N, CA, C and O atoms as a printed pandas DataFrame, in Angstrom:
     atom_number atom_name residue_name chain_id  residue_number  x_coord  y_coord  z_coord
0              1         N          UNK        A               1  -18.294   10.041   15.975
1              2        CA          UNK        A               1  -18.963   10.135   14.352
2              3         C          UNK        A               1  -18.492    8.844   13.916
3              4         O          UNK        A               1  -17.332    8.436   13.985
4              5         N          UNK        A               2  -19.647    8.153   13.393
5              6        CA          UNK        A               2  -19.676    7.015   12.529
6              7         C          UNK        A               2  -19.780    7.203   11.171
7              8         O          UNK        A               2  -20.818    7.721   10.758
8              9         N          UNK        A               3  -18.792    6.842   10.271
9             10        CA          UNK        A               3  -18.936    7.228    8.957
10            11         C          UNK        A               3  -19.884    6.181    8.276
11            12         O          UNK        A               3  -20.086    5.073    8.773
12            13         N          UNK        A               4  -20.450    6.607    7.107
13            14        CA          UNK        A               4  -21.057    5.588    6.118
14            15         C          UNK        A               4  -20.156    4.433    5.438
15            16         O          UNK        A               4  -18.934    4.360    5.305
16            17         N          UNK        A               5  -21.085    3.647    5.095
17            18        CA          UNK        A               5  -20.269    2.326    4.468
18            19         C          UNK        A               5  -19.889    3.040    3.005
19            20         O          UNK        A               5  -18.876    2.693    2.396
20            21         N          UNK        A               6  -20.633    3.887    2.586
21            22        CA          UNK        A               6  -20.423    4.526    1.257
22            23         C          UNK        A               6  -19.330    5.673    1.271
23            24         O          UNK        A               6  -18.630    5.783    0.265
24            25         N          UNK        A               7  -19.113    6.617    2.439
25            26        CA          UNK        A               7  -18.085    7.323    3.066
26            27         C          UNK        A               7  -16.671    6.650    3.174
27            28         O          UNK        A               7  -15.702    7.084    2.552
28            29         N          UNK        A               8  -16.613    5.458    4.083
29            30        CA          UNK        A               8  -15.861    4.673    3.995
30            31         C          UNK        A               8  -15.041    4.005    2.664
31            32         O          UNK        A               8  -13.817    3.876    2.632
32            33         N          UNK        A               9  -15.860    3.653    1.699
33            34        CA          UNK        A               9  -15.328    3.259    0.452
34            35         C          UNK        A               9  -14.648    4.113   -0.507
35            36         O          UNK        A               9  -13.713    3.945   -1.289
36            37         N          UNK        A              10  -15.569    5.286   -0.137
37            38        CA          UNK        A              10  -14.944    6.491   -1.093
38            39         C          UNK        A              10  -13.669    6.980   -0.484
39            40         O          UNK        A              10  -12.757    7.280   -1.254
40            41         N          UNK        A              11  -13.508    7.090    0.731
41            42        CA          UNK        A              11  -11.827    7.279    1.239
42            43         C          UNK        A              11  -10.933    6.163    0.841
43            44         O          UNK        A              11   -9.815    6.320    0.353
44            45         N          UNK        A              12  -11.580    4.876    1.116
45            46        CA          UNK        A              12  -10.232    3.930    0.672
46            47         C          UNK        A              12  -10.265    4.094   -0.778
47            48         O          UNK        A              12   -9.114    3.959   -1.193
48            49         N          UNK        A              13  -11.192    4.357   -1.853
49            50        CA          UNK        A              13  -10.628    4.605   -3.312
50            51         C          UNK        A              13   -9.959    5.753   -3.551
51            52         O          UNK        A              13   -9.381    5.832   -4.635
52            53         N          UNK        A              14   -9.878    6.937   -2.573
53            54        CA          UNK        A              14   -9.432    7.948   -2.820
54            55         C          UNK        A              14   -8.039    7.792   -2.269
55            56         O          UNK        A              14   -7.070    8.214   -2.900
56            57         N          UNK        A              15   -7.928    7.220   -1.157
57            58        CA          UNK        A              15   -6.559    6.882   -0.641
58            59         C          UNK        A              15   -5.676    5.704   -1.808
59            60         O          UNK        A              15   -4.457    5.768   -1.972
60            61         N          UNK        A              16   -6.248    5.051   -2.264
61            62        CA          UNK        A              16   -5.568    4.177   -3.205
62            63         C          UNK        A              16   -5.028    4.865   -4.559
63            64         O          UNK        A              16   -3.850    4.818   -4.913
64            65         N          UNK        A              17   -5.934    5.430   -5.174
65            66        CA          UNK        A              17   -5.626    6.635   -6.149
66            67         C          UNK        A              17   -4.601    7.414   -5.746
67            68         O          UNK        A              17   -3.826    7.632   -6.678
68            69         N          UNK        A              18   -4.295    7.907   -4.752
69            70        CA          UNK        A              18   -3.185    8.899   -4.350
70            71         C          UNK        A              18   -2.097    7.741   -4.305
71            72         O          UNK        A              18   -1.106    7.935   -5.010
72            73         N          UNK        A              19   -2.148    6.579   -3.582
73            74        CA          UNK        A              19   -0.896    5.772   -3.491
74            75         C          UNK        A              19   -0.301    5.816   -4.889
75            76         O          UNK        A              19    0.805    6.296   -5.140
76            77         N          UNK        A              20   -1.196    5.228   -5.853
77            78        CA          UNK        A              20   -1.042    4.752   -7.337
78            79         C          UNK        A              20   -0.270    5.852   -7.976
79            80         O          UNK        A              20    0.807    5.668   -8.545
80            81         N          UNK        A              21   -0.806    6.888   -7.870
81            82        CA          UNK        A              21   -0.374    8.188   -8.467
82            83         C          UNK        A              21    1.082    8.574   -7.747
83            84         O          UNK        A              21    1.800    9.339   -8.391
84            85         N          UNK        A              22    1.479    8.186   -6.692
85            86        CA          UNK        A              22    2.573    8.521   -6.099
86            87         C          UNK        A              22    3.610    7.551   -6.534
87            88         O          UNK        A              22    4.745    7.893   -6.868
88            89         N          UNK        A              23    3.159    6.272   -6.518
89            90        CA          UNK        A              23    4.193    5.187   -6.880
90            91         C          UNK        A              23    4.650    5.701   -8.303
91            92         O          UNK        A              23    5.822    5.885   -8.632
92            93         N          UNK        A              24    3.521    5.907   -9.106
93            94        CA          UNK        A              24    3.873    6.336  -10.743
94            95         C          UNK        A              24    4.704    7.193  -10.689
95            96         O          UNK        A              24    5.671    7.068  -11.442
96            97         N          UNK        A              25    4.645    8.224   -9.901
97            98        CA          UNK        A              25    5.458    9.363  -10.314
98            99         C          UNK        A              25    6.792    9.048   -9.561
99           100         O          UNK        A              25    7.787    9.661   -9.947
100          101         N          UNK        A              26    6.906    8.289   -8.677
101          102        CA          UNK        A              26    8.347    8.102   -8.121
102          103         C          UNK        A              26    9.445    6.710   -9.017
103          104         O          UNK        A              26   10.670    6.613   -8.957
104          105         N          UNK        A              27    8.407    5.745   -9.827
105          106        CA          UNK        A              27    8.813    4.971  -10.824
106          107         C          UNK        A              27    9.329    5.891  -11.934
107          108         O          UNK        A              27   10.497    5.835  -12.318
108          109         N          UNK        A              28    8.355    6.804  -12.475
109          110        CA          UNK        A              28    8.962    7.454  -13.603
110          111         C          UNK        A              28   10.294    8.244  -13.307
111          112         O          UNK        A              28   11.332    8.151  -13.961
112          113         N          UNK        A              29   10.043    9.157  -12.039
113          114        CA          UNK        A              29   11.294    9.872  -11.967
114          115         C          UNK        A              29   12.721    9.293  -11.160
115          116         O          UNK        A              29   13.683    9.975  -10.808
116          117         N          UNK        A              30   12.565    8.129  -11.029
117          118        CA          UNK        A              30   13.586    7.547  -10.322
118          119         C          UNK        A              30   14.313    5.976  -10.814
119          120         O          UNK        A              30   15.325    5.367  -10.468
120          121         N          UNK        A              31   13.211    5.718  -11.789
121          122        CA          UNK        A              31   13.834    4.364  -12.658
122          123         C          UNK        A              31   13.732    4.449  -13.992
123          124         O          UNK        A              31   12.874    5.071  -14.618
124          125         N          UNK        A              32   15.196    3.405  -14.693
125          126        CA          UNK        A              32   14.861    3.306  -16.171
126          127         C          UNK        A              32   13.868    2.477  -16.857
127          128         O          UNK        A              32   13.367    1.453  -16.391
128          129         N          UNK        A              33   13.613    3.014  -18.040
129          130        CA          UNK        A              33   12.794    1.555  -18.476
130          131         C          UNK        A              33   13.502    0.322  -18.381
131          132         O          UNK        A              33   14.704    0.199  -18.617
132          133         N          UNK        A              34   12.738   -0.576  -18.035
133          134        CA          UNK        A              34   13.142   -2.150  -17.951
134          135         C          UNK        A              34   13.686   -2.382  -16.711
135          136         O          UNK        A              34   13.922   -3.580  -16.554
136          137         N          UNK        A              35   14.041   -1.540  -15.561
137          138        CA          UNK        A              35   14.786   -1.672  -14.694
138          139         C          UNK        A              35   13.575   -2.420  -13.420
139          140         O          UNK        A              35   12.374   -2.156  -13.355
140          141         N          UNK        A              36   14.240   -3.248  -12.646
141          142        CA          UNK        A              36   13.646   -3.969  -11.649
142          143         C          UNK        A              36   14.273   -3.462  -10.156
143          144         O          UNK        A              36   15.481   -3.473   -9.916
144          145         N          UNK        A              37   13.220   -3.011   -9.185
145          146        CA          UNK        A              37   13.612   -2.915   -7.769
146          147         C          UNK        A              37   12.797   -3.922   -6.843
147          148         O          UNK        A              37   11.627   -4.280   -6.973
148          149         N          UNK        A              38   13.769   -4.299   -5.829
149          150        CA          UNK        A              38   13.344   -5.285   -5.046
150          151         C          UNK        A              38   12.556   -4.520   -3.987
151          152         O          UNK        A              38   13.130   -3.680   -3.293
152          153         N          UNK        A              39   11.054   -4.829   -3.820
153          154        CA          UNK        A              39   10.493   -4.085   -2.616
154          155         C          UNK        A              39   10.329   -4.788   -1.427
155          156         O          UNK        A              39   10.498   -4.140   -0.394
156          157         N          UNK        A              40   10.023   -6.035   -1.329
157          158        CA          UNK        A              40    9.988   -6.985   -0.379
158          159         C          UNK        A              40   10.629   -8.208   -0.795
159          160         O          UNK        A              40    9.870   -9.174   -0.867
160          161         N          UNK        A              41   11.824   -8.404   -1.083
161          162        CA          UNK        A              41   12.689   -9.299   -1.417
162          163         C          UNK        A              41   12.423   -9.870   -3.053
163          164         O          UNK        A              41   12.479   -9.161   -4.058
164          165         N          UNK        A              42   12.159  -11.154   -3.017
165          166        CA          UNK        A              42   11.694  -11.953   -4.268
166          167         C          UNK        A              42    9.984  -12.047   -4.155
167          168         O          UNK        A              42    9.217  -12.598   -4.944
168          169         N          UNK        A              43    9.728  -11.457   -3.141
169          170        CA          UNK        A              43    8.409  -11.644   -3.159
170          171         C          UNK        A              43    7.465  -10.739   -3.919
171          172         O          UNK        A              43    6.490  -11.161   -4.541
172          173         N          UNK        A              44    7.890   -9.199   -3.810
173          174        CA          UNK        A              44    7.226   -8.074   -4.428
174          175         C          UNK        A              44    8.174   -7.108   -5.120
175          176         O          UNK        A              44    8.836   -6.301   -4.467
176          177         N          UNK        A              45    8.235   -7.194   -6.447
177          178        CA          UNK        A              45    9.168   -6.404   -7.075
178          179         C          UNK        A              45    8.433   -5.322   -8.113
179          180         O          UNK        A              45    7.283   -5.578   -8.471
180          181         N          UNK        A              46    9.038   -4.216   -8.557
181          182        CA          UNK        A              46    8.763   -3.183   -9.287
182          183         C          UNK        A              46    9.327   -3.499  -10.432
183          184         O          UNK        A              46   10.516   -3.813  -10.374
184          185         N          UNK        A              47    8.769   -3.504  -11.530
185          186        CA          UNK        A              47    9.102   -3.619  -12.931
186          187         C          UNK        A              47    8.947   -2.720  -13.744
187          188         O          UNK        A              47    7.888   -2.905  -14.344
188          189         N          UNK        A              48    9.731   -1.371  -14.249
189          190        CA          UNK        A              48    8.999   -0.061  -15.068
190          191         C          UNK        A              48    8.770   -0.709  -16.633
191          192         O          UNK        A              48    9.671   -1.091  -17.379
192          193         N          UNK        A              49    7.666   -0.717  -16.843
193          194        CA          UNK        A              49    7.365   -1.073  -18.125
194          195         C          UNK        A              49    6.489    0.188  -18.490
195          196         O          UNK        A              49    6.008    0.936  -17.639
196          197         N          UNK        A              50    6.355    0.319  -19.700
197          198        CA          UNK        A              50    5.037    1.099  -20.503
198          199         C          UNK        A              50    4.200    0.493  -21.118
199          200         O          UNK        A              50    4.710   -0.191  -22.005
200          201         N          UNK        A              51    2.779    0.400  -21.039
201          202        CA          UNK        A              51    1.793    0.265  -21.871
202          203         C          UNK        A              51    0.878    1.349  -22.554
203          204         O          UNK        A              51    0.006    2.006  -21.984
204          205         N          UNK        A              52    1.221    1.412  -23.815
205          206        CA          UNK        A              52    0.585    2.678  -24.477
206          207         C          UNK        A              52   -0.915    2.229  -24.715
207          208         O          UNK        A              52   -1.625    3.131  -25.161
208          209         N          UNK        A              53   -1.550    0.978  -24.499
209          210        CA          UNK        A              53   -2.596    0.828  -24.942
210          211         C          UNK        A              53   -3.621    0.236  -23.908
211          212         O          UNK        A              53   -4.015    1.000  -23.027
212          213         N          UNK        A              54   -4.028   -0.885  -23.929
213          214        CA          UNK        A              54   -4.972   -1.143  -22.948
214          215         C          UNK        A              54   -4.549   -2.513  -22.393
215          216         O          UNK        A              54   -3.328   -2.632  -22.283
216          217         N          UNK        A              55   -5.339   -3.649  -21.993
217          218        CA          UNK        A              55   -4.537   -4.650  -21.530
218          219         C          UNK        A              55   -3.951   -5.741  -22.555
219          220         O          UNK        A              55   -4.528   -6.241  -23.520
220          221         N          UNK        A              56   -2.718   -5.961  -22.110
221          222        CA          UNK        A              56   -1.908   -6.868  -22.932
222          223         C          UNK        A              56   -1.246   -6.199  -23.911
223          224         O          UNK        A              56   -0.887   -6.734  -24.960
224          225         N          UNK        A              57   -1.061   -5.041  -23.625
225          226        CA          UNK        A              57   -0.563   -4.110  -25.055
226          227         C          UNK        A              57   -1.604   -3.519  -26.122
227          228         O          UNK        A              57   -1.418   -2.502  -26.789
228          229         N          UNK        A              58   -2.550   -4.213  -26.152
229          230        CA          UNK        A              58   -3.667   -4.021  -27.311
230          231         C          UNK        A              58   -3.894   -2.438  -27.655
231          232         O          UNK        A              58   -4.296   -1.756  -26.712
232          233         N          UNK        A              59   -3.771   -2.067  -28.363
233          234        CA          UNK        A              59   -3.837   -0.773  -28.786
234          235         C          UNK        A              59   -4.692   -0.060  -30.110
235          236         O          UNK        A              59   -4.348   -0.292  -31.269
236          237         N          UNK        A              60   -5.648    0.680  -29.829
237          238        CA          UNK        A              60   -6.194    1.034  -31.201
238          239         C          UNK        A              60   -5.398    2.271  -31.856
239          240         O          UNK        A              60   -4.674    3.016  -31.196
240          241         N          UNK        A              61   -5.626    2.394  -33.259
241          242        CA          UNK        A              61   -4.588    3.064  -33.736
242          243         C          UNK        A              61   -4.923    4.681  -33.848
243          244         O          UNK        A              61   -6.113    4.961  -33.990
244          245         N          UNK        A              62   -4.312    5.377  -33.813
245          246        CA          UNK        A              62   -4.025    7.002  -33.722
246          247         C          UNK        A              62   -4.741    7.417  -32.862
247          248         O          UNK        A              62   -5.375    6.704  -32.084
248          249         N          UNK        A              63   -4.738    8.788  -32.888
249          250        CA          UNK        A              63   -5.454    9.933  -31.786
250          251         C          UNK        A              63   -6.825    9.564  -31.323
251          252         O          UNK        A              63   -7.288    9.688  -30.189
252          253         N          UNK        A              64   -7.545    8.966  -32.679
253          254        CA          UNK        A              64   -9.093    8.599  -32.054
254          255         C          UNK        A              64   -9.421    7.118  -31.623
255          256         O          UNK        A              64  -10.484    6.635  -31.233
256          257         N          UNK        A              65   -8.157    6.535  -31.816
257          258        CA          UNK        A              65   -8.393    5.204  -30.721
258          259         C          UNK        A              65   -7.906    5.467  -29.404
259          260         O          UNK        A              65   -8.406    4.804  -28.495
260          261         N          UNK        A              66   -6.797    6.527  -29.058
261          262        CA          UNK        A              66   -6.861    7.105  -27.672
262          263         C          UNK        A              66   -8.070    7.541  -27.392
263          264         O          UNK        A              66   -8.666    7.077  -26.419
264          265         N          UNK        A              67   -8.570    8.393  -28.100
265          266        CA          UNK        A              67  -10.077    9.261  -27.585
266          267         C          UNK        A              67  -11.195    8.107  -27.109
267          268         O          UNK        A              67  -11.855    8.100  -26.070
268          269         N          UNK        A              68  -11.195    7.281  -28.038
269          270        CA          UNK        A              68  -12.342    6.069  -27.959
270          271         C          UNK        A              68  -11.956    5.370  -26.670
271          272         O          UNK        A              68  -12.838    5.120  -25.849
272          273         N          UNK        A              69  -10.637    5.025  -26.432
273          274        CA          UNK        A              69  -10.405    4.076  -25.302
274          275         C          UNK        A              69  -10.442    5.033  -24.094
275          276         O          UNK        A              69  -10.657    4.416  -23.051
276          277         N          UNK        A              70  -10.312    6.210  -23.950
277          278        CA          UNK        A              70  -10.236    7.090  -22.710
278          279         C          UNK        A              70  -11.790    7.526  -22.421
279          280         O          UNK        A              70  -12.218    7.808  -21.301
280          281         N          UNK        A              71  -12.611    7.531  -23.714
281          282        CA          UNK        A              71  -13.934    7.501  -23.082
282          283         C          UNK        A              71  -14.669    6.346  -22.415
283          284         O          UNK        A              71  -15.540    6.424  -21.548
284          285         N          UNK        A              72  -14.117    5.185  -23.025
285          286        CA          UNK        A              72  -14.528    3.921  -22.655
286          287         C          UNK        A              72  -14.238    3.919  -21.071
287          288         O          UNK        A              72  -15.102    3.767  -20.207
288          289         N          UNK        A              73  -12.693    4.138  -20.822
289          290        CA          UNK        A              73  -12.554    4.064  -19.552
290          291         C          UNK        A              73  -13.563    5.197  -18.587
291          292         O          UNK        A              73  -14.026    4.771  -17.529
292          293         N          UNK        A              74  -13.776    6.225  -18.896
293          294        CA          UNK        A              74  -14.381    7.123  -18.023
294          295         C          UNK        A              74  -15.901    6.486  -18.116
295          296         O          UNK        A              74  -16.450    6.177  -17.059
296          297         N          UNK        A              75  -16.479    6.317  -19.172
297          298        CA          UNK        A              75  -17.812    5.445  -18.958
298          299         C          UNK        A              75  -17.823    4.372  -17.981
299          300         O          UNK        A              75  -18.708    4.329  -17.127
300          301         N          UNK        A              76  -16.819    3.424  -18.053
301          302        CA          UNK        A              76  -16.642    2.280  -17.123
302          303         C          UNK        A              76  -16.388    2.737  -15.970
303          304         O          UNK        A              76  -16.944    1.960  -15.194
304          305         N          UNK        A              77  -15.780    3.688  -15.283
305          306        CA          UNK        A              77  -15.294    4.200  -14.036
306          307         C          UNK        A              77  -16.901    4.560  -13.569
307          308         O          UNK        A              77  -17.410    3.828  -12.720
308          309         N          UNK        A              78  -17.470    5.376  -13.975
309          310        CA          UNK        A              78  -18.771    5.923  -13.849
310          311         C          UNK        A              78  -19.726    4.817  -13.459
311          312         O          UNK        A              78  -20.439    4.827  -12.456
312          313         N          UNK        A              79  -19.643    3.702  -14.522
313          314        CA          UNK        A              79  -20.517    2.589  -14.321
314          315         C          UNK        A              79  -20.242    1.765  -12.974
315          316         O          UNK        A              79  -21.152    1.232  -12.339
316          317         N          UNK        A              80  -18.873    1.717  -12.597
317          318        CA          UNK        A              80  -18.530    0.969  -11.471
318          319         C          UNK        A              80  -18.703    1.693  -10.245
319          320         O          UNK        A              80  -18.697    1.088   -9.173
320          321         N          UNK        A              81  -18.906    3.330  -10.330
321          322        CA          UNK        A              81  -19.098    3.815   -9.185
322          323         C          UNK        A              81  -20.658    3.542   -8.861
323          324         O          UNK        A              81  -21.133    3.111   -7.811
324          325         N          UNK        A              82  -21.266    3.881   -9.948
325          326        CA          UNK        A              82  -22.852    3.876   -9.852
326          327         C          UNK        A              82  -23.121    2.366   -9.056
327          328         O          UNK        A              82  -23.763    2.322   -8.007
328          329         N          UNK        A              83  -22.558    1.179   -9.682
329          330        CA          UNK        A              83  -22.565   -0.173   -9.021
330          331         C          UNK        A              83  -22.271    0.018   -7.651
331          332         O          UNK        A              83  -23.196    0.066   -6.841
332          333         N          UNK        A              84  -21.100    0.133   -7.297
333          334        CA          UNK        A              84  -20.705    0.267   -5.994
334          335         C          UNK        A              84  -21.482    0.921   -4.744
335          336         O          UNK        A              84  -21.531    0.556   -3.570
336          337         N          UNK        A              85  -22.098    2.060   -5.433
337          338        CA          UNK        A              85  -23.161    3.039   -4.516
338          339         C          UNK        A              85  -24.373    2.071   -4.189
339          340         O          UNK        A              85  -24.832    1.811   -3.077
340          341         N          UNK        A              86  -24.853    1.514   -5.649
341          342        CA          UNK        A              86  -26.033    0.724   -5.730
342          343         C          UNK        A              86  -25.932   -0.344   -4.366
343          344         O          UNK        A              86  -26.712   -0.457   -3.421
344          345         N          UNK        A              87  -24.534   -1.138   -4.690
345          346        CA          UNK        A              87  -24.502   -2.157   -3.611
346          347         C          UNK        A              87  -24.224   -2.070   -2.165
347          348         O          UNK        A              87  -24.578   -2.801   -1.240
348          349         N          UNK        A              88  -23.501   -0.994   -2.194
349          350        CA          UNK        A              88  -23.418   -0.471   -0.614
350          351         C          UNK        A              88  -24.373   -0.018    0.209
351          352         O          UNK        A              88  -24.068    0.114    1.394
352          353         N          UNK        A              89  -25.879    0.354   -0.276
353          354        CA          UNK        A              89  -27.088    0.424   -0.198
354          355         C          UNK        A              89  -27.671   -0.617    0.133
355          356         O          UNK        A              89  -28.788   -0.373    0.591
356          357         N          UNK        A              90  -27.339   -1.987    0.098
357          358        CA          UNK        A              90  -27.663   -3.002    0.162
358          359         C          UNK        A              90  -27.100   -3.808    1.575
359          360         O          UNK        A              90  -25.912   -4.129    1.547
360          361         N          UNK        A              91  -27.793   -4.111    2.657
361          362        CA          UNK        A              91  -27.068   -4.396    3.980
362          363         C          UNK        A              91  -26.369   -5.841    3.655
363          364         O          UNK        A              91  -25.402   -6.254    4.295
364          365         N          UNK        A              92  -26.875   -6.429    2.767
365          366        CA          UNK        A              92  -26.554   -8.280    2.745
366          367         C          UNK        A              92  -25.427   -8.269    1.726
367          368         O          UNK        A              92  -24.859   -9.310    1.396
368          369         N          UNK        A              93  -25.070   -6.922    1.167
369          370        CA          UNK        A              93  -23.683   -7.154    0.085
370          371         C          UNK        A              93  -22.274   -7.488    0.980
371          372         O          UNK        A              93  -22.000   -6.764    1.937
372          373         N          UNK        A              94  -21.563   -8.416    0.678
373          374        CA          UNK        A              94  -20.558   -8.732    1.428
374          375         C          UNK        A              94  -19.509   -7.538    1.612
375          376         O          UNK        A              94  -19.625   -6.574    0.856
376          377         N          UNK        A              95  -18.650   -7.543    2.421
377          378        CA          UNK        A              95  -17.710   -6.061    2.576
378          379         C          UNK        A              95  -17.056   -6.425    1.637
379          380         O          UNK        A              95  -17.056   -5.684    0.654
380          381         N          UNK        A              96  -16.246   -7.716    1.590
381          382        CA          UNK        A              96  -15.283   -7.935    0.648
382          383         C          UNK        A              96  -15.700   -7.675   -0.884
383          384         O          UNK        A              96  -14.797   -7.164   -1.547
384          385         N          UNK        A              97  -16.860   -7.923   -1.545
385          386        CA          UNK        A              97  -17.211   -7.648   -2.818
386          387         C          UNK        A              97  -17.114   -6.146   -2.910
387          388         O          UNK        A              97  -16.667   -5.616   -3.928
388          389         N          UNK        A              98  -17.594   -5.329   -1.688
389          390        CA          UNK        A              98  -17.489   -3.826   -2.110
390          391         C          UNK        A              98  -15.923   -3.378   -1.981
391          392         O          UNK        A              98  -15.440   -2.700   -2.888
392          393         N          UNK        A              99  -15.244   -3.701   -1.016
393          394        CA          UNK        A              99  -13.908   -3.522   -1.210
394          395         C          UNK        A              99  -12.810   -3.669   -2.309
395          396         O          UNK        A              99  -11.833   -2.992   -2.629
396          397         N          UNK        A             100  -13.392   -4.878   -2.774
397          398        CA          UNK        A             100  -12.594   -5.437   -4.221
398          399         C          UNK        A             100  -13.142   -4.695   -5.438
399          400         O          UNK        A             100  -12.327   -4.585   -6.353
400          401         N          UNK        A             101  -14.415   -4.132   -5.655
401          402        CA          UNK        A             101  -15.043   -3.466   -6.651
402          403         C          UNK        A             101  -14.475   -1.928   -6.492
403          404         O          UNK        A             101  -14.277   -1.177   -7.447
404          405         N          UNK        A             102  -14.239   -1.586   -5.056
405          406        CA          UNK        A             102  -13.192   -0.251   -4.906
406          407         C          UNK        A             102  -12.025   -0.227   -5.388
407          408         O          UNK        A             102  -11.641    0.699   -6.103
408          409         N          UNK        A             103  -11.213   -1.345   -5.033
409          410        CA          UNK        A             103   -9.885   -1.200   -5.453
410          411         C          UNK        A             103   -9.723   -1.362   -6.840
411          412         O          UNK        A             103   -8.654   -0.956   -7.298
412          413         N          UNK        A             104  -10.695   -1.960   -7.769
413          414        CA          UNK        A             104  -10.686   -2.077   -8.949
414          415         C          UNK        A             104  -11.104   -0.644   -9.657
415          416         O          UNK        A             104  -10.456   -0.200  -10.604
416          417         N          UNK        A             105  -11.982   -0.124   -9.233
417          418        CA          UNK        A             105  -12.431    1.060   -9.585
418          419         C          UNK        A             105  -11.055    2.449   -9.518
419          420         O          UNK        A             105  -10.717    3.286  -10.355
420          421         N          UNK        A             106  -10.586    2.164   -8.194
421          422        CA          UNK        A             106   -9.457    3.049   -8.017
422          423         C          UNK        A             106   -8.160    2.896   -9.066
423          424         O          UNK        A             106   -7.341    3.709   -9.494
424          425         N          UNK        A             107   -8.348    1.616   -9.251
425          426        CA          UNK        A             107   -7.132    1.192  -10.362
426          427         C          UNK        A             107   -7.546    1.796  -11.636
427          428         O          UNK        A             107   -6.756    2.454  -12.314
428          429         N          UNK        A             108   -8.886    1.569  -12.011
429          430        CA          UNK        A             108   -9.324    2.349  -13.452
430          431         C          UNK        A             108   -8.852    3.867  -13.234
431          432         O          UNK        A             108   -8.168    4.467  -14.062
432          433         N          UNK        A             109   -9.310    4.435  -11.984
433          434        CA          UNK        A             109   -9.182    5.906  -12.001
434          435         C          UNK        A             109   -7.647    6.475  -12.064
435          436         O          UNK        A             109   -7.261    7.593  -12.403
436          437         N          UNK        A             110   -6.944    5.403  -11.652
437          438        CA          UNK        A             110   -5.459    5.829  -11.657
438          439         C          UNK        A             110   -4.747    5.583  -13.278
439          440         O          UNK        A             110   -3.762    6.125  -13.780
440          441         N          UNK        A             111   -5.608    4.628  -13.788
441          442        CA          UNK        A             111   -5.264    4.610  -15.428
442          443         C          UNK        A             111   -5.704    5.892  -16.081
443          444         O          UNK        A             111   -4.933    6.488  -16.833
444          445         N          UNK        A             112   -6.782    6.291  -15.851
445          446        CA          UNK        A             112   -7.179    7.381  -16.396
446          447         C          UNK        A             112   -6.403    8.711  -16.262
447          448         O          UNK        A             112   -6.049    9.412  -17.211
448          449         N          UNK        A             113   -6.188    8.959  -14.961
449          450        CA          UNK        A             113   -5.100    9.982  -14.599
450          451         C          UNK        A             113   -4.042   10.012  -15.238
451          452         O          UNK        A             113   -3.169   10.831  -14.949
């Protein structure tokens, strides 16, 4: 049985979200804030930081800021899913583009959760 391109991208995205959430739970339950753990020597390390806002620590004020930021993330996630679906139906779309967008979208979902 051959899976469609869209199904394979969905499986990749779902797998990445699951891995993302497992890593986040392991970091929060086993590391102290500011702690660094070597995963692959000096090449890959995990450093536990918290970001209560959006990119680069920018944050909106109060509860309404968080609500607006969450709504923005959810709308953006939906838009990315729609775009990936549209691109996946075009045979000329490079696989790398679809995989890259799927990885970005999975990261967005991981941040929403």
